[in-house]
mmCIF file of C-alpha atoms and ligand atoms in Angstrom:
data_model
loop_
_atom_site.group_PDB
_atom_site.id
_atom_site.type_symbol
_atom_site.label_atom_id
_atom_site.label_comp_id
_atom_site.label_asym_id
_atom_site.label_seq_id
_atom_site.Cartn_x
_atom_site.Cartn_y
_atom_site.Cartn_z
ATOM 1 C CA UNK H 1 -201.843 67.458 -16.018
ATOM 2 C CA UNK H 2 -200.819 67.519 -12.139
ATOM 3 C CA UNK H 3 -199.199 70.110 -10.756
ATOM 4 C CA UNK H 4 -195.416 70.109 -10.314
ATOM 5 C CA UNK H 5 -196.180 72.420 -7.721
ATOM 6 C CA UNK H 6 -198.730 70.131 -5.665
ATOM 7 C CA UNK H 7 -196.535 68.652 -2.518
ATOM 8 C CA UNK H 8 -198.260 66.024 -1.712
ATOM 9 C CA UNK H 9 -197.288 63.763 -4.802
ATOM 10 C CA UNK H 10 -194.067 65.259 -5.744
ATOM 11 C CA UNK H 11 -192.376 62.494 -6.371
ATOM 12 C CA UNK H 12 -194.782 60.649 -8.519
ATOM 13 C CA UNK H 13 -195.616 63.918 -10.471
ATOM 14 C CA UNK H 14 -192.174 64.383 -11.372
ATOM 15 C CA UNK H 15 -191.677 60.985 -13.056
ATOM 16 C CA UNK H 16 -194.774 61.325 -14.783
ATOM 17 C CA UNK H 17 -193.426 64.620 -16.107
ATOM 18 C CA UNK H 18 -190.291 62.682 -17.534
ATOM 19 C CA UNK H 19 -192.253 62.309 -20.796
ATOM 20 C CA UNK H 20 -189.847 63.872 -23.767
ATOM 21 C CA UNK H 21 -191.557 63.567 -27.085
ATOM 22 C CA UNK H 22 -189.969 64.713 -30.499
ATOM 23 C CA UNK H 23 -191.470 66.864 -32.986
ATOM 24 C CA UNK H 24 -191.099 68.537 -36.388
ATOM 25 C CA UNK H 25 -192.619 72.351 -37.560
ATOM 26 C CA UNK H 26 -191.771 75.046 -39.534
ATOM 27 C CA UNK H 27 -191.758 78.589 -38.051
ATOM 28 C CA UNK H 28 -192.872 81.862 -39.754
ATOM 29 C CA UNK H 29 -190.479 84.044 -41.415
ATOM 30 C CA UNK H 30 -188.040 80.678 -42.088
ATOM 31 C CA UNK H 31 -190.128 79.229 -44.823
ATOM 32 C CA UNK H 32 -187.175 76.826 -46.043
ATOM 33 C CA UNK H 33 -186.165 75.167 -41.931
ATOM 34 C CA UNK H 34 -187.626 72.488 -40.166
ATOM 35 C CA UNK H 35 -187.529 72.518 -36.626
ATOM 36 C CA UNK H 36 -187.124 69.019 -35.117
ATOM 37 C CA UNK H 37 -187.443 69.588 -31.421
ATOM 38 C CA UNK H 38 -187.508 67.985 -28.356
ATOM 39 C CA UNK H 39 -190.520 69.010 -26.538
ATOM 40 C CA UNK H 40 -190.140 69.598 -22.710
ATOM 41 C CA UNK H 41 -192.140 72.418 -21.345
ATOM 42 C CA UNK H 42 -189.280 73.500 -18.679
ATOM 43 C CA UNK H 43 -186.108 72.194 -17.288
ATOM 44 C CA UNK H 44 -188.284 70.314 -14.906
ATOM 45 C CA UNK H 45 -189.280 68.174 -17.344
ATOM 46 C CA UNK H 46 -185.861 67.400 -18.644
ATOM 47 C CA UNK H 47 -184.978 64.429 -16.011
ATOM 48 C CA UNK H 48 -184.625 60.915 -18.040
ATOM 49 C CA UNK H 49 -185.306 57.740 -16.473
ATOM 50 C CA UNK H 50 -182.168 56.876 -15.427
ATOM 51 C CA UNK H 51 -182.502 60.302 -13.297
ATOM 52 C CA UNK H 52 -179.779 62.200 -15.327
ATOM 53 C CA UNK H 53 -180.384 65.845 -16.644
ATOM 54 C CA UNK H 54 -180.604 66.254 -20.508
ATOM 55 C CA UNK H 55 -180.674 69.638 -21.991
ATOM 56 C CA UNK H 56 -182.978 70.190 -24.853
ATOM 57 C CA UNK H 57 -181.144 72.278 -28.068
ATOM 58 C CA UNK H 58 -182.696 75.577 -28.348
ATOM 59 C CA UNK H 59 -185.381 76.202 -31.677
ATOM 60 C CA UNK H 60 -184.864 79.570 -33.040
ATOM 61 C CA UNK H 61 -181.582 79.685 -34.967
ATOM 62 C CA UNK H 62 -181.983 82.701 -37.280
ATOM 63 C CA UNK H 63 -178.462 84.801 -37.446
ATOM 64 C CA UNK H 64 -178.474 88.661 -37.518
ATOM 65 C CA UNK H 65 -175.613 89.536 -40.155
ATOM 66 C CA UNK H 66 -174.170 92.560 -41.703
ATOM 67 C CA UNK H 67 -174.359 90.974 -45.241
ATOM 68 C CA UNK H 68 -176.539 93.290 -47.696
ATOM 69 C CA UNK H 69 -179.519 90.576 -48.430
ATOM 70 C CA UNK H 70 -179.764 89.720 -44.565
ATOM 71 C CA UNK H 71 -183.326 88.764 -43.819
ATOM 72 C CA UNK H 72 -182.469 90.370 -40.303
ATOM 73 C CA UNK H 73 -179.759 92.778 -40.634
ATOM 74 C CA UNK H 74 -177.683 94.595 -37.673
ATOM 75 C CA UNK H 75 -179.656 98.004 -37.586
ATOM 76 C CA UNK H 76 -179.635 99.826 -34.733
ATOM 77 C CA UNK H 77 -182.952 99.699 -32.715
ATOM 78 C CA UNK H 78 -184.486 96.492 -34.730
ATOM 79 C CA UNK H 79 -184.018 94.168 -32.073
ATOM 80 C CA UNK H 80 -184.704 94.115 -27.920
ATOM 81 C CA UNK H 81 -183.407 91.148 -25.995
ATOM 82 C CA UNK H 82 -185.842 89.344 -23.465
ATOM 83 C CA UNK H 83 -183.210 87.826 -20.412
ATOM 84 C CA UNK H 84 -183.663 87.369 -16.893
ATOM 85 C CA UNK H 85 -180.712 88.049 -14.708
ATOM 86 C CA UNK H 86 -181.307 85.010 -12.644
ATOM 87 C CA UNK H 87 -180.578 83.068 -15.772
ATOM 88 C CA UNK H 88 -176.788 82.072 -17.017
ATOM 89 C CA UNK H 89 -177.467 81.796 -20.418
ATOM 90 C CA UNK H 90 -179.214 84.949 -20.909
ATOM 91 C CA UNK H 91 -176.681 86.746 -18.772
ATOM 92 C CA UNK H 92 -173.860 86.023 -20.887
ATOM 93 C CA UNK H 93 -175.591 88.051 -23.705
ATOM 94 C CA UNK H 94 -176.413 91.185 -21.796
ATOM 95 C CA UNK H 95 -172.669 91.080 -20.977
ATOM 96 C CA UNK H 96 -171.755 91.245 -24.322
ATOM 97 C CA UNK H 97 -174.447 93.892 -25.106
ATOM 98 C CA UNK H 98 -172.556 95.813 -22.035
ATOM 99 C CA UNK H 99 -169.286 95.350 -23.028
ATOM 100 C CA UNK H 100 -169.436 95.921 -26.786
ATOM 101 C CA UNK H 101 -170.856 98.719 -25.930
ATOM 102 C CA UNK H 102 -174.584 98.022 -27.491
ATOM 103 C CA UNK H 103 -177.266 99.258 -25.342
ATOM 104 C CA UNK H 104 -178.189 102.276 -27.551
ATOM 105 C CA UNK H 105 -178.216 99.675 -30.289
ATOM 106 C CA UNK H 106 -180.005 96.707 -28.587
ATOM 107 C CA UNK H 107 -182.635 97.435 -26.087
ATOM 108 C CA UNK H 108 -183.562 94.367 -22.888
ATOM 109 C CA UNK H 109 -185.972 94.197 -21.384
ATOM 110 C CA UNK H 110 -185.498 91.621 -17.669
ATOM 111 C CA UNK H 111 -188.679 89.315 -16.895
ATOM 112 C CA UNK H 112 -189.271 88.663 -13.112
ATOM 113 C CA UNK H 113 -187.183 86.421 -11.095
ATOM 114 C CA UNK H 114 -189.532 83.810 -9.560
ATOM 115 C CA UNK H 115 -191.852 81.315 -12.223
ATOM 116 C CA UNK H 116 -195.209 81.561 -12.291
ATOM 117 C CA UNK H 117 -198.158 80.714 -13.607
ATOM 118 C CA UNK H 118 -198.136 81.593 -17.438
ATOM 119 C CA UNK H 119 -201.887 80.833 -18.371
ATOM 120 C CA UNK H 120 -204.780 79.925 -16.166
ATOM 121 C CA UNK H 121 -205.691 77.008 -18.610
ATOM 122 C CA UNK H 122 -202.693 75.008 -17.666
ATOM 123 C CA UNK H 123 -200.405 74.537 -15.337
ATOM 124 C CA UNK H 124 -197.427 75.534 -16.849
ATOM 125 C CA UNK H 125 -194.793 78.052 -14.640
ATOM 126 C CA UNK H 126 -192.291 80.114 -16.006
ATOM 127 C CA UNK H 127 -191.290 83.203 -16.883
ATOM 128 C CA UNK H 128 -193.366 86.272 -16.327
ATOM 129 C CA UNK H 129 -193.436 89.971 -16.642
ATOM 130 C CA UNK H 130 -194.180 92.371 -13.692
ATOM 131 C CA UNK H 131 -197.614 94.337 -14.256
ATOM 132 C CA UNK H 132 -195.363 98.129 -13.405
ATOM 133 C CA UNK H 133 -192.225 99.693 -13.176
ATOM 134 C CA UNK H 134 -192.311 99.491 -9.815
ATOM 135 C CA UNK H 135 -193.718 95.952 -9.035
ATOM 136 C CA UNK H 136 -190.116 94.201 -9.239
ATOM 137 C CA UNK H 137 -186.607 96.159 -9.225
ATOM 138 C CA UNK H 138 -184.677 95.271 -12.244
ATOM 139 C CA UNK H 139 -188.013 93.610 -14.061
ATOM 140 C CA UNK H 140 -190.011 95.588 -16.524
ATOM 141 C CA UNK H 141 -193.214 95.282 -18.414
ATOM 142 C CA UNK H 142 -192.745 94.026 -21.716
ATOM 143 C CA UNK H 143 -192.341 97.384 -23.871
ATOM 144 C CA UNK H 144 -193.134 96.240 -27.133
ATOM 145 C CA UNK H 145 -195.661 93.808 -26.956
ATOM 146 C CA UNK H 146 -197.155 94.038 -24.207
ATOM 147 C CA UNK H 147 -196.556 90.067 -22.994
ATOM 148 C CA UNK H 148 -197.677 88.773 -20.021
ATOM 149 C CA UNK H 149 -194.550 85.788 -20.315
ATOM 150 C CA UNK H 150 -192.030 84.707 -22.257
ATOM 151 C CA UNK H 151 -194.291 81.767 -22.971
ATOM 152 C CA UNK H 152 -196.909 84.220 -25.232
ATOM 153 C CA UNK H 153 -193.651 85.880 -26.994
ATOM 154 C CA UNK H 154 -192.806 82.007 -28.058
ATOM 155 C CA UNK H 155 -196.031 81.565 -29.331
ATOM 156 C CA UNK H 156 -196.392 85.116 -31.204
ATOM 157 C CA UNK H 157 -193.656 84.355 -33.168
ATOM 158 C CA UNK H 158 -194.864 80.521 -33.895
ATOM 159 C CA UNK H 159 -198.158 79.391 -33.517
ATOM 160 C CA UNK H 160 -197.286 75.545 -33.531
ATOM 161 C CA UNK H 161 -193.939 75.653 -30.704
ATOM 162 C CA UNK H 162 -194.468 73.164 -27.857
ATOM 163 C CA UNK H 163 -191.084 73.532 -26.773
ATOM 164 C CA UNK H 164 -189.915 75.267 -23.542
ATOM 165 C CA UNK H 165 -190.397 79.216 -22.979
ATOM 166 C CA UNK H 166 -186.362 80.435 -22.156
ATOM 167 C CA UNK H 167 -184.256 83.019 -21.880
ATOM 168 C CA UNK H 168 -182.810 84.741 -23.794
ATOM 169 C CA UNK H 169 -184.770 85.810 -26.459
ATOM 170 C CA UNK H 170 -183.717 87.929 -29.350
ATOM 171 C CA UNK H 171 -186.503 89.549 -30.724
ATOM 172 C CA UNK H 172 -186.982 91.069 -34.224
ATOM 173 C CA UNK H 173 -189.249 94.369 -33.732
ATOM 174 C CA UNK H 174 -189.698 94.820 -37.412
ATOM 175 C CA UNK H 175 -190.617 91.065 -38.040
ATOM 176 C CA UNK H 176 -192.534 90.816 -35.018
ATOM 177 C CA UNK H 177 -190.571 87.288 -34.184
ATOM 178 C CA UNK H 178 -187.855 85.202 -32.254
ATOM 179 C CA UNK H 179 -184.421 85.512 -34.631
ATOM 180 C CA UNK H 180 -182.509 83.371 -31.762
ATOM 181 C CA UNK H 181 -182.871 81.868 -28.471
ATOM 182 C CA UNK H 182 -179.317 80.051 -28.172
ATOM 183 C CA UNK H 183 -177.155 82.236 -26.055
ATOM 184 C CA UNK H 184 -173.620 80.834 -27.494
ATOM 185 C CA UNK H 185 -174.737 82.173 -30.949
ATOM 186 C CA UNK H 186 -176.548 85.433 -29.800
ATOM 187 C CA UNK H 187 -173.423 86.214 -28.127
ATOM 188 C CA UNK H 188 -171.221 85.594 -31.520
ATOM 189 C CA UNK H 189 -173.333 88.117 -33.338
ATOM 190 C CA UNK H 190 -172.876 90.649 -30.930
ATOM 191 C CA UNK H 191 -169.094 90.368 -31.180
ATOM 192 C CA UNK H 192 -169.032 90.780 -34.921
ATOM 193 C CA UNK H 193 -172.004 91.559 -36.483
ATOM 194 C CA UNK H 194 -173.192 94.590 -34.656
ATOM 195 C CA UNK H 195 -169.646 96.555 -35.347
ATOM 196 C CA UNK H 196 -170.675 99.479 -37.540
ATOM 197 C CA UNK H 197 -172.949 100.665 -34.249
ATOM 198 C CA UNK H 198 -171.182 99.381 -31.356
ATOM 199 C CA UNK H 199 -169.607 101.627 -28.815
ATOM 200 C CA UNK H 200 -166.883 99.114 -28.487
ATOM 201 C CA UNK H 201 -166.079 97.658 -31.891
ATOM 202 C CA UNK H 202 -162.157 97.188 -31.744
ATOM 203 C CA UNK H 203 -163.243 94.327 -28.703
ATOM 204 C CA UNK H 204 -162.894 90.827 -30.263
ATOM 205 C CA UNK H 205 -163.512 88.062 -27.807
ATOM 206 C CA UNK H 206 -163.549 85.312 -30.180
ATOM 207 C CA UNK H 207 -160.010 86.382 -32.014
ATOM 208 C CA UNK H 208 -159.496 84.077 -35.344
ATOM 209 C CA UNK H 209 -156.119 83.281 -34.162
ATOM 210 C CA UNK H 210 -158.027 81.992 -30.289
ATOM 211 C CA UNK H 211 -160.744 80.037 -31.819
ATOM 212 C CA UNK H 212 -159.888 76.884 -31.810
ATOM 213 C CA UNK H 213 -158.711 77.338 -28.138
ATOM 214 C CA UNK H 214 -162.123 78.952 -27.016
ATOM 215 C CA UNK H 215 -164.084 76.445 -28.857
ATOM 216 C CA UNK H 216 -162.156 73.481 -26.849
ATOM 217 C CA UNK H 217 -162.637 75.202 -23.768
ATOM 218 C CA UNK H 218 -165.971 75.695 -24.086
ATOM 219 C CA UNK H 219 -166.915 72.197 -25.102
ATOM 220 C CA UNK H 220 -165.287 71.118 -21.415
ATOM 221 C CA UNK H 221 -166.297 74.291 -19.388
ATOM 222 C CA UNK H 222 -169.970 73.801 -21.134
ATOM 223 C CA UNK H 223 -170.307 70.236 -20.462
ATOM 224 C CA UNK H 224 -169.056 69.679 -16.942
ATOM 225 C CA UNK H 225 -168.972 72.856 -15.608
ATOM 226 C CA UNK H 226 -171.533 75.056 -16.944
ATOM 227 C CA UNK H 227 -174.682 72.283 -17.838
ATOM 228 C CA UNK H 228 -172.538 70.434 -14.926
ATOM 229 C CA UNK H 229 -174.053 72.166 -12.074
ATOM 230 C CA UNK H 230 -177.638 71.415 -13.729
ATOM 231 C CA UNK H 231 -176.853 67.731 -14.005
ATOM 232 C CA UNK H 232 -175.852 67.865 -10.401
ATOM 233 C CA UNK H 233 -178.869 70.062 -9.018
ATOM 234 C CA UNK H 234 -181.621 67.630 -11.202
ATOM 235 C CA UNK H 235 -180.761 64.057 -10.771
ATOM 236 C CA UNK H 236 -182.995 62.598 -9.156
ATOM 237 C CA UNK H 237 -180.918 59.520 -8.770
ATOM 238 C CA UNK H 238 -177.506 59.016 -6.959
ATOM 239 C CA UNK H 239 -175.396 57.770 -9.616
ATOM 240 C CA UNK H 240 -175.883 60.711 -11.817
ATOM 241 C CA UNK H 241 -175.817 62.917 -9.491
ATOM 242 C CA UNK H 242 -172.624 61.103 -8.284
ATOM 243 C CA UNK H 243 -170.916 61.565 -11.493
ATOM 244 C CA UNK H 244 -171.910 64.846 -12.437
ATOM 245 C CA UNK H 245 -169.847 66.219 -9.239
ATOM 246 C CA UNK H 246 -167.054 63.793 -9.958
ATOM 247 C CA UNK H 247 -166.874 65.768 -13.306
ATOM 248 C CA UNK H 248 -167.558 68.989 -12.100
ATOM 249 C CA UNK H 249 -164.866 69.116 -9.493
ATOM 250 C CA UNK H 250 -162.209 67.408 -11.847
ATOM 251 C CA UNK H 251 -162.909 70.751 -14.320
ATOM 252 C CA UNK H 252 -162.838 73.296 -11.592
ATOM 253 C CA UNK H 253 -159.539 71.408 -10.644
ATOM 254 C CA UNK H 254 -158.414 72.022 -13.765
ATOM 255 C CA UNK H 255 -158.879 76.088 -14.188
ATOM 256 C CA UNK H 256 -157.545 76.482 -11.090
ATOM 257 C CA UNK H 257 -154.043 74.790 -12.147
ATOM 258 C CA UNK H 258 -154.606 77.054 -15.481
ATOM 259 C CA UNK H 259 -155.375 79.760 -13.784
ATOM 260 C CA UNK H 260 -152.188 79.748 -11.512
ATOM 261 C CA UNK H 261 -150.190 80.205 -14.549
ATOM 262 C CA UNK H 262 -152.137 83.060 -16.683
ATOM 263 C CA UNK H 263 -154.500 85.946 -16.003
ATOM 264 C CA UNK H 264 -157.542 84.743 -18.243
ATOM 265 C CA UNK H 265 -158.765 81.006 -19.401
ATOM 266 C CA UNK H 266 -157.514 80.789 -23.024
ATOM 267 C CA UNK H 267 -154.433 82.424 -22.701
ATOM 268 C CA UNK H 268 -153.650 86.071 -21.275
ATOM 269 C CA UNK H 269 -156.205 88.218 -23.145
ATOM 270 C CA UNK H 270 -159.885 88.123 -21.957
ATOM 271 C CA UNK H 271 -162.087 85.954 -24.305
ATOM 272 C CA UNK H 272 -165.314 84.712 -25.050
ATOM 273 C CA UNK H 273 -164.722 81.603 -22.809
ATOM 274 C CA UNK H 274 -164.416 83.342 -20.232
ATOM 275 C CA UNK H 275 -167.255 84.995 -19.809
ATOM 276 C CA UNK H 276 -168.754 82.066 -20.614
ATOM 277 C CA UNK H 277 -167.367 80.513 -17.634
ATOM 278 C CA UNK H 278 -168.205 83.424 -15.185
ATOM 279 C CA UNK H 279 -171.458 83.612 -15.305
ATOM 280 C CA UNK H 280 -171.600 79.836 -13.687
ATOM 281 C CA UNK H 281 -168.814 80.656 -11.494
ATOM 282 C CA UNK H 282 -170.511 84.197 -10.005
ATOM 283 C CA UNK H 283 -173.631 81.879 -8.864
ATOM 284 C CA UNK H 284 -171.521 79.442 -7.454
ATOM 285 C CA UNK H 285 -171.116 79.946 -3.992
ATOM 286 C CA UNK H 286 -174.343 81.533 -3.635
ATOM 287 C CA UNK H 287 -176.746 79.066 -5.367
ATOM 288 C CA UNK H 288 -174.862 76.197 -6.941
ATOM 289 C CA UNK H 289 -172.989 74.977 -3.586
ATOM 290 C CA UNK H 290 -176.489 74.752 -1.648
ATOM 291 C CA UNK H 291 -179.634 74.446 -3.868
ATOM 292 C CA UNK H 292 -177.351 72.060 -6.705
ATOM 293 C CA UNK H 293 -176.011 70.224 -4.301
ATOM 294 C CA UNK H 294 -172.056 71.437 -5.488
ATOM 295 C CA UNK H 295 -170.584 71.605 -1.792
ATOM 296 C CA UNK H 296 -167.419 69.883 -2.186
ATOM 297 C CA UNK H 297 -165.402 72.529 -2.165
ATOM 298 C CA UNK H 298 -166.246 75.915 -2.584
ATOM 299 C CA UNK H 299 -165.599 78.676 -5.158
ATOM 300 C CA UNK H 300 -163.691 80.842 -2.546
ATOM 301 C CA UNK H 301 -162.130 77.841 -1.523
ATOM 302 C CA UNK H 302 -160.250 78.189 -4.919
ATOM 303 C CA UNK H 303 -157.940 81.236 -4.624
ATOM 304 C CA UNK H 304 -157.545 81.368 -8.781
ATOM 305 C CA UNK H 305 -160.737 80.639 -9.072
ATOM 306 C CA UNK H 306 -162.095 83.183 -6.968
ATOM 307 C CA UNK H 307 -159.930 85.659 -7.754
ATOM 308 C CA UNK H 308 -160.582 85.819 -11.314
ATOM 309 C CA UNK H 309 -164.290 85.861 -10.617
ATOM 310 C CA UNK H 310 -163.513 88.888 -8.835
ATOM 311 C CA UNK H 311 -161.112 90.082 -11.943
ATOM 312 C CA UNK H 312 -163.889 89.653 -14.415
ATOM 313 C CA UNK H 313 -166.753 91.126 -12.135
ATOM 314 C CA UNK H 314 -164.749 93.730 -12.119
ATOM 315 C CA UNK H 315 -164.368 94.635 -16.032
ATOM 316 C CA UNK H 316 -166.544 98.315 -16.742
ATOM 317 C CA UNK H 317 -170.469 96.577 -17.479
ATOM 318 C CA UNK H 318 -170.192 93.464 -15.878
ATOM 319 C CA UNK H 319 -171.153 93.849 -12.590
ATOM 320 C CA UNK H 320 -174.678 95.399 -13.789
ATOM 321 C CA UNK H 321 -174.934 92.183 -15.299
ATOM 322 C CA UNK H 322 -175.102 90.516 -11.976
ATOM 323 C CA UNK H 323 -178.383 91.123 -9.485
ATOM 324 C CA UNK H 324 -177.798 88.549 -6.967
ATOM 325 C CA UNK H 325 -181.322 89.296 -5.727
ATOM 326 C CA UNK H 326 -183.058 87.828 -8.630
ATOM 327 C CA UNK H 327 -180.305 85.449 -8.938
ATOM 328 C CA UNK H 328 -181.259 83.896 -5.462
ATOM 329 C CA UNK H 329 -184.506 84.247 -5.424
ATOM 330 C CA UNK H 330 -184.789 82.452 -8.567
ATOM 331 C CA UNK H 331 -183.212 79.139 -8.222
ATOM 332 C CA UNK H 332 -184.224 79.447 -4.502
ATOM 333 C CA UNK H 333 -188.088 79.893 -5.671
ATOM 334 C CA UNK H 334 -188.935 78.138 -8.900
ATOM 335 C CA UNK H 335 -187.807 75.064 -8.601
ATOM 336 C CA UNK H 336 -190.426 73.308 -6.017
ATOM 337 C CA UNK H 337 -188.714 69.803 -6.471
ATOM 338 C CA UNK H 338 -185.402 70.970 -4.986
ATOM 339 C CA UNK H 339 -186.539 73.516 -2.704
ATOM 340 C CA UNK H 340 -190.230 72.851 -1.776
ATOM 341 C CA UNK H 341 -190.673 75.806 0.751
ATOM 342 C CA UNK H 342 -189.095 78.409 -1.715
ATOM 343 C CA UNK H 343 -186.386 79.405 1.108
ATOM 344 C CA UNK H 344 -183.790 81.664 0.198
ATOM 345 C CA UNK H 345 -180.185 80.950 2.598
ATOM 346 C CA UNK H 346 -179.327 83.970 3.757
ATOM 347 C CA UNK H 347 -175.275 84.317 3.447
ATOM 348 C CA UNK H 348 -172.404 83.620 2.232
ATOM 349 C CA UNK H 349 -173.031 87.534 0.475
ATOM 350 C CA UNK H 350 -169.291 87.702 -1.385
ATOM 351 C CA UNK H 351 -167.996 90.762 -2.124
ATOM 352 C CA UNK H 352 -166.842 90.225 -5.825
ATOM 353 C CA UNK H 353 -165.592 94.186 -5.855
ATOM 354 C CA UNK H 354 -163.155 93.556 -3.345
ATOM 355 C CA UNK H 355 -159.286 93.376 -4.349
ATOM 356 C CA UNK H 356 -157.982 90.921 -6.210
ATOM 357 C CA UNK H 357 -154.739 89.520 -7.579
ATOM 358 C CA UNK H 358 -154.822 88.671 -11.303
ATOM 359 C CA UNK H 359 -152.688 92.141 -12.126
ATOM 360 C CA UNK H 360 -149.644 89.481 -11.390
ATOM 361 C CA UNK H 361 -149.951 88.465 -14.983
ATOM 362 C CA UNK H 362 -148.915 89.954 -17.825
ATOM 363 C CA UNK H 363 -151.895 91.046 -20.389
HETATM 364 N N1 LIG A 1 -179.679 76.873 -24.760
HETATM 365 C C1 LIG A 1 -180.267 77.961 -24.142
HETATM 366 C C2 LIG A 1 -180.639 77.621 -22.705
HETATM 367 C C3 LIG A 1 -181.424 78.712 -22.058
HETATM 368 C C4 LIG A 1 -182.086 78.234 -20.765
HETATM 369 O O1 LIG A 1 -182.050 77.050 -20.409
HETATM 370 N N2 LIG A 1 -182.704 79.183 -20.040
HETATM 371 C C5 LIG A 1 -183.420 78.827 -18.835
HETATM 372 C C6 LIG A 1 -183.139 79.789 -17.710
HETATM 373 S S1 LIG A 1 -181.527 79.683 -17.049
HETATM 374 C C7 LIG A 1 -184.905 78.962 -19.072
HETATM 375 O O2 LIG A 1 -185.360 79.947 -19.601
HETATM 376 N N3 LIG A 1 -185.662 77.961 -18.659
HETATM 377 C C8 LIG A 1 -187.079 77.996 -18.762
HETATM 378 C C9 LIG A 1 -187.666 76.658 -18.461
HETATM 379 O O3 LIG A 1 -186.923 75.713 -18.209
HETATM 380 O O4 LIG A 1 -188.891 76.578 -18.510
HETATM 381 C C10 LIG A 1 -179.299 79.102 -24.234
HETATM 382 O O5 LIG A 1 -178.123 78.942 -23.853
HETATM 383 O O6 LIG A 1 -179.677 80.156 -24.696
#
C-alpha cells in the first residue's frame, strides 16, 4: 500500500485510500454478537467519492453495569481508559471520569499526540505510546500491557478487527479486552453505573426528566457541529465542504440565540450535552477555524458562545481535561493531507480562565 504520508502523489494516494469494505466477526468474551463493521484503517480513509466525510460506527459495544450477573461489573480498579487529549471523543470521557469524581476508580492512561508509525510491516499511522515518563508531558507508557499503540490493544482484545485503532478505549484489566470504544456510551456508564464508588455520585448529567431534550440536542450538536467540523476539514471536494459549513454555522447560530436566554444548552442546569458540545467548541478557535477550514466566523466572535466555553472550562476537573499542546500538535501533525509540512500556527492562545458572564442566569 502507498504511503499517505509520501508527498509526491498525495492526491492520487488519497483516492486510492477511499476503499471502504464491510465485514462481519465475532470478538472474544461476546460469544453471542456479530460485529458488522465498516473497515477503514483511520479517518483518512473515511473520504467517499463524492469527497464527503463518513464516520465509521465504533465496534466494541460491551456495557459496564451494576446489575449482579454483569459480565463486566463497576468495581473499582477493573478498568483503565486509553484517550488522547488531542482527541474530542475521548476527552469527553475523561471529563466525566473528572467530574464524577472517578479517578481512584478508573485509571487513564494518554497516548502521544502526533500519529505514527504503528508497525514496521505496514504503513499504517496512528496512535502511539511514548517509550518513558519523560519522553512526552501528559503521555505515558502503557501501564498494563505494555503496548506500543492503540492499534496492538485492538488486536489483543480481537485477533480478527480490521477496523480503525481510536480513542477512547475502555479496557477490562481482568478480561484482558476492549468493553467499549464509543465515547457517547462510555460516558453514560460513568454517570450511572459507577455510583456506589464515585466521589461525585449525587451529579446526574443525563436527568430522566432532561433526556429527551439532551438526546435532541445531541443528534443536531453531533451531526453538524461536532462530526461537522470533520466533514468540513476532510472534503476533498467543494460542494461538501460547502455544505458542511453552511450547516455548521446555521447550528452555532443557533446556540448562540439559546444561549442568550439560559446559562447551559438544555435548559439552566449543566448536562450531558453540554459537555458534549465543549469539547468541539474548546478546539475551535485554535484548530477547527484554520486546519478545518471553519473561518467564517469565529468562536470568540460569538459572545454566548465564548463565554460559556469559558463557563464550562471553568467547572473544578475540566480544565485538566484540556492540553492545548497535544491538542495542536495533533491535528496540526497527523493529518499530512491537510497540513503537509506538520506546521503548528502559533496564536490565537485564548485564555478560557479569564472572566466570564454566564452568572447572569439563574441555575
Ligand atoms: N465514535 C468514536 C470516535 C472516536 C474517534 O474517531 N477517535 C479518533 C480521534 S479524535 C481516533 O482515534 N482516530 C484514529 C484514526 O482515525 O485512525 C467515539 O466517539 O468514541
Amino acid at each position: 500500500m502507498p504511503s499517505l504520508w509520501s508527498s509526491s502523489s498525495k492526491g492520487s494516494v488519497f483516492v486510492g485510500l477511499c476503499l471502504i469494505r464491510s465485514i462481519s466477526f465475532t470478538l472474544p468474551h461476546s460469544s453471542s454478537v456479530k460485529y458488522h463493521i465498516q473497515m477503514a484503517r483511520s479517518a483518512l480513509d473515511e473520504t467517499s467519492d463524492s469527497g464527503a466525510f463518513t464516520r465509521t460506527a465504533s465496534t466494541f459495544r460491551n456495557s459496564i453495569s451494576r446489575g449482579p450477573n454483569s459480565q463486566f461489573p463497576a468495581e473499582s480498579g477493573r478498568y483503565h481508559l486509553y484517550i488522547s487529549y488531542a482527541c474530542p471523543w475521548a476527552s469527553r470521557c475523561l471529563a466525566y471520569l473528572k467530574i464524577k469524581g472517578l479517578e481512584k476508580a478508573i485509571s487513564f492512561t494518554s497516548v502521544k499526540p502526533i500519529w505514527e508509525r504503528t508497525k514496521e510491516s505496514d504503513e499504517h499511522m496512528g496512535w502511539v505510546f511514548p517509550a518513558t515518563d519523560t519522553e512526552e508531558p501528559g503521555a505515558e507508557p502503557d501501564p498494563l500491557n505494555g503496548a506500543k499503540s492503540i492499534r496492538e490493544l485492538y488486536e489483543l482484545a480481537s485477533t480478527n478487527y480490521t477496523g480503525k485503532y481510536t480513542v477512547p478505549v475502555l479496557w477490562d484489566k481482568k478480561l484482558k479486552t476492549i468493553v467499549n470504544n464509543e465515547s457517547s456510551e462510555i460516558i453514560r456508564m460513568f454517570n450511572v453505573e459507577f455510583n456506589e464508588i464515585a466521589e461525585n455520585p449525587a451529579l446526574d448529567l443525563y436527568p430522566s426528566h432532561l433526556q429527551a431534550q439532551i438526546d435532541q440536542t445531541n443528534e443536531w450538536v453531533y451531526n453538524l457541529i461536532n462530526n461537522g467540523v470533520y466533514k468540513c476539514g476532510f472534503a476533498t471536494k467543494q460542494e461538501p465542504y460547502d455544505v458542511a459549513v453552511k450547516q455548521l454555522y446555521e447550528a452555532l447560530d443557533k446556540c448562540e440565540e439559546i444561549l442568550g436566554k439560559q446559562r447551559y444548552i438544555c435548559g439552566n442546569a449543566f448536562s450531558e450535552a453540554d459537555i458534549r458540545l465543549f469539547v468541539t467548541l474548546i478546539r475551535f478557535d485554535e484548530v477547527y477555524a484554520v486546519h478545518f477550514k471553519c473561518n467564517k466566523k469565529l468562536l470568540r466572535e460569538h459572545p454566548n458562545l465564548f463565554n460559556y466555553t469559558k463557563d464550562i472550562f471553568q467547572i473544578p476537573g475540566i480544565s485538566s481535561t484540556v492540553n492545548m499542546q497535544h491538542i495542536k500538535r495533533h491535528y496540526y501533525g497527523s493529518h499530512p493531507t491537510i497540513n503537509p509540512f506538520g506546521i503548528i500556527p502559533q496564536g490565537p492562545n485564548i485564555d478560557y480562565s479569564s472572566p466570564h458572564d454566564r452568572e447572569r442566569f439563574s441555575t
